Coordinates of C-alpha atoms in Angstrom, one line a residue:
M1 CA 0.0 0.0 0.0
P2 CA 1.5 3.4 -1.0
T3 CA 2.1 5.6 2.0
I4 CA 1.9 9.4 2.3
G5 CA 3.7 11.0 5.2
I6 CA 1.7 14.0 6.4
V7 CA 2.2 16.6 9.2
A8 CA -0.3 19.4 10.2
G9 CA 0.3 21.7 13.1
E10 CA -3.0 23.3 13.9
A11 CA -6.7 23.5 13.1
S12 CA -6.3 25.3 9.8
G13 CA -3.8 22.7 8.6
D14 CA -6.1 19.9 9.8
L15 CA -8.9 21.3 7.6
L16 CA -6.6 21.7 4.6
G17 CA -5.2 18.2 5.2
S18 CA -8.7 16.6 5.5
H19 CA -9.8 18.0 2.1
L20 CA -6.5 17.0 0.5
I21 CA -6.8 13.4 1.7
Q22 CA -10.4 13.3 0.4
A23 CA -9.2 14.5 -3.1
L24 CA -6.2 12.1 -3.2
K25 CA -8.4 9.1 -2.2
K26 CA -10.8 9.9 -5.0
H27 CA -8.0 9.0 -7.4
R28 CA -6.1 6.5 -5.2
P29 CA -8.3 4.9 -2.5
D30 CA -5.3 2.6 -1.7
L31 CA -3.3 5.4 -0.1
D32 CA -2.3 5.2 3.5
F33 CA -1.7 8.5 5.5
V34 CA 0.6 8.6 8.5
G35 CA 2.1 11.5 10.5
I36 CA 0.6 14.1 12.8
A37 CA -3.0 14.8 12.1
G38 CA -6.0 16.6 13.7
P39 CA -9.5 15.2 14.2
K40 CA -10.7 16.1 10.6
M41 CA -7.7 14.3 9.0
I42 CA -8.1 11.4 11.3
S43 CA -11.8 11.1 10.3
E44 CA -10.6 10.8 6.7
G45 CA -8.4 7.8 7.7
A46 CA -5.0 9.5 8.7
H47 CA -3.0 7.8 11.5
S48 CA -1.5 10.3 13.9
L49 CA 1.7 9.4 15.7
F50 CA 1.2 12.3 18.2
P51 CA -1.7 14.6 19.1
M52 CA -1.7 17.6 16.8
E53 CA -2.3 20.0 19.8
R54 CA 1.3 19.4 20.9
L55 CA 2.4 21.5 17.8
S56 CA -0.2 24.3 18.2
V57 CA 2.1 26.9 19.8
R58 CA 2.3 30.5 18.6
G59 CA 4.6 33.4 19.5
Y60 CA 8.4 33.5 19.8
I61 CA 8.5 33.3 23.6
E62 CA 5.7 30.7 23.8
V63 CA 7.6 28.5 21.3
L64 CA 10.8 28.7 23.3
R65 CA 8.9 27.5 26.4
H66 CA 7.7 24.4 24.5
L67 CA 10.8 23.9 22.4
P68 CA 12.3 20.8 24.1
G69 CA 9.0 18.9 23.7
L70 CA 8.6 20.0 20.0
L71 CA 12.2 19.0 19.2
K72 CA 11.6 15.6 20.8
I73 CA 8.4 15.0 18.8
R74 CA 10.2 16.0 15.5
K75 CA 13.1 13.7 16.2
Q76 CA 10.7 10.8 16.8
V77 CA 8.6 11.6 13.7
L78 CA 11.8 11.7 11.6
Q79 CA 13.0 8.4 13.0
H80 CA 9.7 6.8 12.1
F81 CA 9.8 8.1 8.5
L82 CA 13.5 7.1 8.0
K83 CA 12.7 3.6 9.3
N84 CA 9.4 3.4 7.4
P85 CA 10.0 5.7 4.3
P86 CA 6.8 7.1 2.8
D87 CA 6.4 7.4 -1.0
I88 CA 5.9 11.1 -0.6
F89 CA 5.9 13.5 2.4
I90 CA 3.5 16.5 2.7
G91 CA 4.2 19.2 5.3
I92 CA 1.1 21.3 5.8
D93 CA 2.0 24.8 7.0
A94 CA 3.8 24.7 10.4
P95 CA 7.0 25.8 8.6
D96 CA 9.3 25.9 11.7
F97 CA 8.5 22.3 12.5
N98 CA 8.1 21.0 9.0
F99 CA 11.0 22.5 7.1
A100 CA 13.7 20.9 9.3
L101 CA 11.8 17.6 9.0
E102 CA 11.5 17.9 5.2
R103 CA 15.1 18.8 4.7
K104 CA 16.3 15.6 6.3
L105 CA 13.7 13.5 4.5
K106 CA 14.6 15.1 1.2
R107 CA 18.2 14.4 1.9
S108 CA 17.3 10.7 2.4
G109 CA 15.7 10.6 -1.0
I110 CA 12.0 11.2 -0.1
K111 CA 10.1 13.6 -2.3
T112 CA 8.8 16.5 -0.1
F113 CA 5.8 18.7 -0.7
H114 CA 5.0 21.7 1.4
Y115 CA 1.4 22.9 1.3
V116 CA 1.0 26.6 2.2
S117 CA 3.9 28.9 1.5
P118 CA 5.3 30.7 4.6
S119 CA 5.1 34.5 4.4
I120 CA 8.4 34.9 2.6
W121 CA 6.9 38.0 0.9
A122 CA 6.4 39.7 4.3
W123 CA 9.8 39.3 5.9
R124 CA 13.1 41.1 5.2
K125 CA 15.3 38.0 5.8
G126 CA 13.5 35.5 3.6
R127 CA 13.9 31.8 4.1
M128 CA 14.1 30.9 0.4
G129 CA 17.5 29.1 0.7
K130 CA 16.2 27.0 3.6
I131 CA 13.0 26.3 1.7
K132 CA 14.9 25.2 -1.4
R133 CA 17.0 22.7 0.7
A134 CA 13.8 21.3 2.3
V135 CA 11.1 21.3 -0.4
S136 CA 10.9 19.3 -3.6
H137 CA 7.6 21.1 -4.6
M138 CA 5.7 24.0 -3.1
L139 CA 1.9 24.2 -3.2
A140 CA 1.1 27.9 -3.1
L141 CA -2.3 29.3 -2.0
F142 CA -1.9 32.9 -3.2
P143 CA -1.4 34.1 -6.8
F144 CA 1.7 36.4 -6.1
E145 CA 3.7 33.5 -4.6
P146 CA 4.7 31.3 -7.6
A147 CA 6.9 34.0 -9.2
L148 CA 9.0 34.2 -6.0
Y149 CA 9.6 30.4 -6.1
E150 CA 10.2 30.2 -9.8
K151 CA 12.9 32.9 -9.5
A152 CA 14.6 30.9 -6.8
G153 CA 14.3 27.6 -8.8
V154 CA 11.9 25.9 -6.5
P155 CA 9.2 23.9 -8.3
V156 CA 5.8 25.4 -7.5
T157 CA 2.1 25.0 -8.3
Y158 CA -0.5 27.7 -7.6
V159 CA -3.5 25.9 -6.2
G160 CA -5.7 28.7 -4.9
H161 CA -7.2 28.8 -1.4
P162 CA -9.7 26.1 -0.3
L163 CA -11.9 28.6 1.6
A164 CA -12.6 30.4 -1.7
D165 CA -14.1 27.1 -3.0
I166 CA -16.1 26.4 0.1
L167 CA -17.5 29.9 0.8
P168 CA -20.2 31.3 -1.6
L169 CA -19.5 34.2 -3.8
D170 CA -22.8 35.8 -2.5
P171 CA -23.2 35.2 1.2
D172 CA -26.7 34.8 2.5
K173 CA -27.0 37.3 5.3
K174 CA -30.8 36.8 5.6
N175 CA -30.5 33.1 6.1
A176 CA -27.7 33.4 8.6
R177 CA -29.7 35.9 10.7
E178 CA -32.8 33.6 10.6
H179 CA -30.6 30.7 12.0
L180 CA -29.3 33.0 14.7
K181 CA -32.8 34.5 15.4
I182 CA -31.6 38.1 14.7
K183 CA -34.0 40.7 13.2
P184 CA -33.2 41.9 9.7
Q185 CA -32.9 45.6 10.8
T186 CA -30.5 44.9 13.7
V187 CA -27.0 46.3 13.4
V188 CA -24.7 43.3 14.0
V189 CA -20.9 43.2 14.7
A190 CA -19.1 39.9 14.8
M191 CA -16.0 39.8 17.0
L192 CA -13.4 37.1 16.5
P193 CA -10.6 37.3 19.1
G194 CA -8.8 34.2 17.7
S195 CA -8.9 30.5 18.4
R196 CA -6.1 30.1 21.0
Q197 CA -6.4 30.8 24.7
S198 CA -3.4 33.1 24.5
E199 CA -5.0 35.2 21.8
V200 CA -8.3 35.4 23.6
K201 CA -6.6 36.4 26.8
Q202 CA -4.8 39.3 24.9
L203 CA -8.0 40.5 23.2
A204 CA -11.1 39.7 25.3
D205 CA -11.0 42.7 27.5
L206 CA -10.2 45.0 24.5
F207 CA -13.1 43.6 22.5
V208 CA -15.6 44.0 25.4
K209 CA -14.4 47.6 26.1
T210 CA -14.7 48.3 22.3
A211 CA -18.3 47.0 22.3
K212 CA -19.1 49.3 25.3
K213 CA -17.6 52.3 23.4
M214 CA -19.6 51.6 20.3
L215 CA -22.8 51.3 22.3
E216 CA -22.3 54.9 23.6
T217 CA -22.8 55.9 19.9
N218 CA -25.4 53.3 18.9
E219 CA -27.1 51.4 21.7
D220 CA -28.9 49.1 19.3
I221 CA -25.8 47.1 18.1
Q222 CA -25.8 43.3 18.7
F223 CA -22.4 41.6 19.1
L224 CA -21.7 38.0 18.2
V225 CA -18.5 36.3 19.5
P226 CA -18.0 32.7 18.1
L227 CA -15.5 30.7 20.2
I228 CA -14.7 27.0 19.7
T229 CA -13.6 25.8 23.1
R230 CA -15.0 26.0 26.6
E231 CA -11.7 27.5 27.8
T232 CA -11.8 30.5 25.4
R233 CA -15.5 31.0 26.2
T234 CA -14.7 31.1 29.9
I235 CA -12.0 33.8 29.3
F236 CA -14.4 35.9 27.3
E237 CA -17.3 35.5 29.7
R238 CA -14.9 36.7 32.5
A239 CA -14.1 39.8 30.5
I240 CA -17.8 40.6 30.0
Y241 CA -18.4 40.1 33.8
D242 CA -15.5 42.4 34.7
N243 CA -16.8 45.2 32.4
Q244 CA -20.5 44.8 33.1
D245 CA -22.5 47.7 34.5
E246 CA -26.2 47.6 35.7
V247 CA -27.3 46.9 32.1
A248 CA -26.3 43.6 30.5
L249 CA -24.1 44.0 27.4
P250 CA -25.7 42.8 24.1
I251 CA -22.9 40.3 23.5
N252 CA -23.9 36.8 22.4
I253 CA -21.2 34.1 22.7
L254 CA -21.6 31.3 20.2
F255 CA -20.1 27.8 20.3
G256 CA -18.4 27.8 16.9
H257 CA -20.5 29.1 14.0
A258 CA -17.8 31.7 13.0
H259 CA -18.8 31.7 9.3
M260 CA -22.5 32.1 10.3
A261 CA -21.6 34.9 12.7
M262 CA -19.6 36.8 10.0
E263 CA -22.3 36.1 7.4
A264 CA -25.0 37.6 9.7
A265 CA -22.8 40.6 10.5
D266 CA -22.7 44.1 9.1
A267 CA -19.0 44.4 10.1
V268 CA -16.4 42.3 11.8
V269 CA -13.7 43.0 14.3
V270 CA -11.1 40.3 13.9
A271 CA -7.7 39.1 15.2
S272 CA -5.1 39.0 12.4
G273 CA -5.0 35.5 10.9
T274 CA -7.0 33.1 8.7
A275 CA -10.3 34.6 10.0
T276 CA -9.5 37.8 8.2
L277 CA -9.5 35.9 4.9
E278 CA -12.8 34.2 5.8
A279 CA -14.3 37.6 6.5
A280 CA -13.0 38.9 3.2
L281 CA -14.5 36.0 1.2
L282 CA -17.8 36.6 3.0
K283 CA -17.5 40.3 1.7
R284 CA -17.7 41.7 5.2
P285 CA -16.2 45.1 6.1
M286 CA -13.8 44.6 8.9
V287 CA -11.2 46.1 11.3
I288 CA -8.1 43.9 11.8
T289 CA -6.4 44.0 15.2
Y290 CA -3.9 42.1 17.2
R291 CA -2.0 42.1 20.5
M292 CA 0.8 39.8 21.7
P293 CA 3.3 39.7 24.5
W294 CA 5.7 42.7 24.5
L295 CA 8.9 40.7 23.7
S296 CA 7.2 38.8 20.8
W297 CA 6.0 42.1 19.4
Q298 CA 9.5 43.7 19.6
I299 CA 10.9 40.8 17.6
L300 CA 8.1 40.8 15.1
K301 CA 8.0 44.5 14.3
R302 CA 11.7 44.5 13.5
M303 CA 11.3 41.7 10.9
N304 CA 8.1 42.9 9.2
Y305 CA 8.6 45.2 6.2
L306 CA 5.2 45.2 4.5
P307 CA 3.0 48.1 5.7
Y308 CA 0.1 45.7 6.3
V309 CA -0.2 42.3 8.1
G310 CA -3.9 41.4 7.3
L311 CA -4.3 38.9 4.4
P312 CA -7.0 41.0 2.7
N313 CA -4.7 44.0 2.5
V314 CA -1.7 41.9 1.5
L315 CA -3.8 40.3 -1.4
A316 CA -5.1 43.7 -2.5
G317 CA -1.7 45.3 -2.2
R318 CA -3.2 48.3 -0.3
F319 CA -5.0 49.2 2.9
V320 CA -8.6 48.1 2.0
V321 CA -9.5 47.8 5.6
P322 CA -7.9 49.3 8.8
E323 CA -5.4 47.5 10.9
L324 CA -4.9 48.5 14.6
L325 CA -2.1 46.5 16.1
Q326 CA -0.5 46.4 19.6
H327 CA -0.4 50.0 21.0
D328 CA -2.9 51.2 18.4
A329 CA -5.3 48.5 19.5
T330 CA -7.3 50.6 22.0
P331 CA -11.1 50.5 22.6
E332 CA -11.4 54.1 21.4
K333 CA -9.6 53.5 18.1
L334 CA -11.3 50.2 17.4
A335 CA -14.7 51.6 18.1
E336 CA -14.1 54.6 15.8
A337 CA -12.8 52.5 13.0
T338 CA -15.6 49.9 13.3
L339 CA -18.3 52.6 13.3
K340 CA -16.8 54.0 10.2
V341 CA -16.8 50.7 8.2
L342 CA -20.5 50.3 9.4
S343 CA -21.6 53.7 8.1
D344 CA -19.4 54.9 5.2
K345 CA -21.3 53.6 2.1
D346 CA -18.5 54.4 -0.4
L347 CA -16.0 52.6 1.8
I348 CA -18.3 49.6 2.1
N349 CA -18.7 49.4 -1.7
D350 CA -15.0 49.6 -2.3
I351 CA -14.3 46.9 0.3
R352 CA -16.9 44.5 -1.2
N353 CA -15.7 45.0 -4.8
E354 CA -12.1 44.3 -3.8
F355 CA -13.1 41.3 -1.8
M356 CA -15.1 39.9 -4.8
N357 CA -11.9 40.3 -7.0
I358 CA -9.9 38.4 -4.3
H359 CA -12.5 35.6 -4.2
H360 CA -12.4 35.0 -7.9
A361 CA -8.6 35.0 -7.9
L362 CA -8.4 32.4 -5.1
R363 CA -11.2 30.1 -6.4
Q364 CA -9.2 27.4 -8.2
N365 CA -10.7 24.0 -7.1
T366 CA -7.8 23.9 -4.7
E367 CA -7.8 20.3 -3.4
E368 CA -8.1 18.8 -6.9
K369 CA -5.2 21.0 -8.1
A370 CA -3.1 20.0 -5.1
A371 CA -3.9 16.4 -5.5
Q372 CA -3.0 16.3 -9.2
A373 CA 0.4 18.0 -8.4
I374 CA 1.1 15.3 -5.8
L375 CA -0.2 12.3 -7.8
A376 CA 2.1 13.3 -10.7
H377 CA 5.1 12.4 -8.5
L378 CA 3.7 9.3 -6.8

């Protein structure tokens, strides 16, 4: 039975991996998938050597704290694959973990694919040399990436972004609001503080204070906060409790349903990350924000050279939506920016037109394209 080695490091990679496994199995149902997988990949038949959660660490200081455990896992995964060589290895995102693994596997004669290019276009000191030593073939999600790899002599295939295939070109706000029992005329703001506990801890109080500021201008706004774990829900509920006055705040915490919350919303306040792309594909005006521990921020801001960090702005090549990061992420500034994207009709139309262009560019039948690129080398 042909074996595919596969390693994903977090929820977004698990989703990509599950769809890729589905597409590969359509053509080759005899394939066996082994590596590090999340619940979605496991449900498609992947065998996980370690829990994927062990890899889900973000931020320089946070990674340092977990580094001994991560290195031990990587060494054991490498030993497994050297002892039981797969026909092909696919690293899904998680570049810091996967590139070192891929380099050693490639050196041993195993063809390595990397699915999701790291943000080489965003950092001064690019990692192209490191990538070239590690990767036999790059599967790129964004249309401006292939030229960078071709110039460096790295084989690459542009496959588009799977979210562009999944999400409709014309979101159904009416249907989403009916599901969530929200009246058509209500002004709705979705707030997405991230999926990790560390992110929610950084942003929960900020988001609640922002909601309070906005309610001073318009007391009829309804806020939706989709969170996927009990732990993140508890953190956000605590922030609501700490900021509560006599009147209950109109903040509705949802278990999951992030797409539905954004689809139902008039505007979105969102932590920088994949959710910004989801909001763009749902054509929602947004304000992008982020806070991180002080030392991580000092390191990050010295490396970043693009003027924007949010994917919608990177893809558009301009500031389509505002970004308020770290010290600029205050309740006053967030409230002002969100109220503007709710009320400025010219701005709303510009945002929607740009997001529709982005959606068309990214809609490429991603899993099938990625599967075909891999199968050609199997």
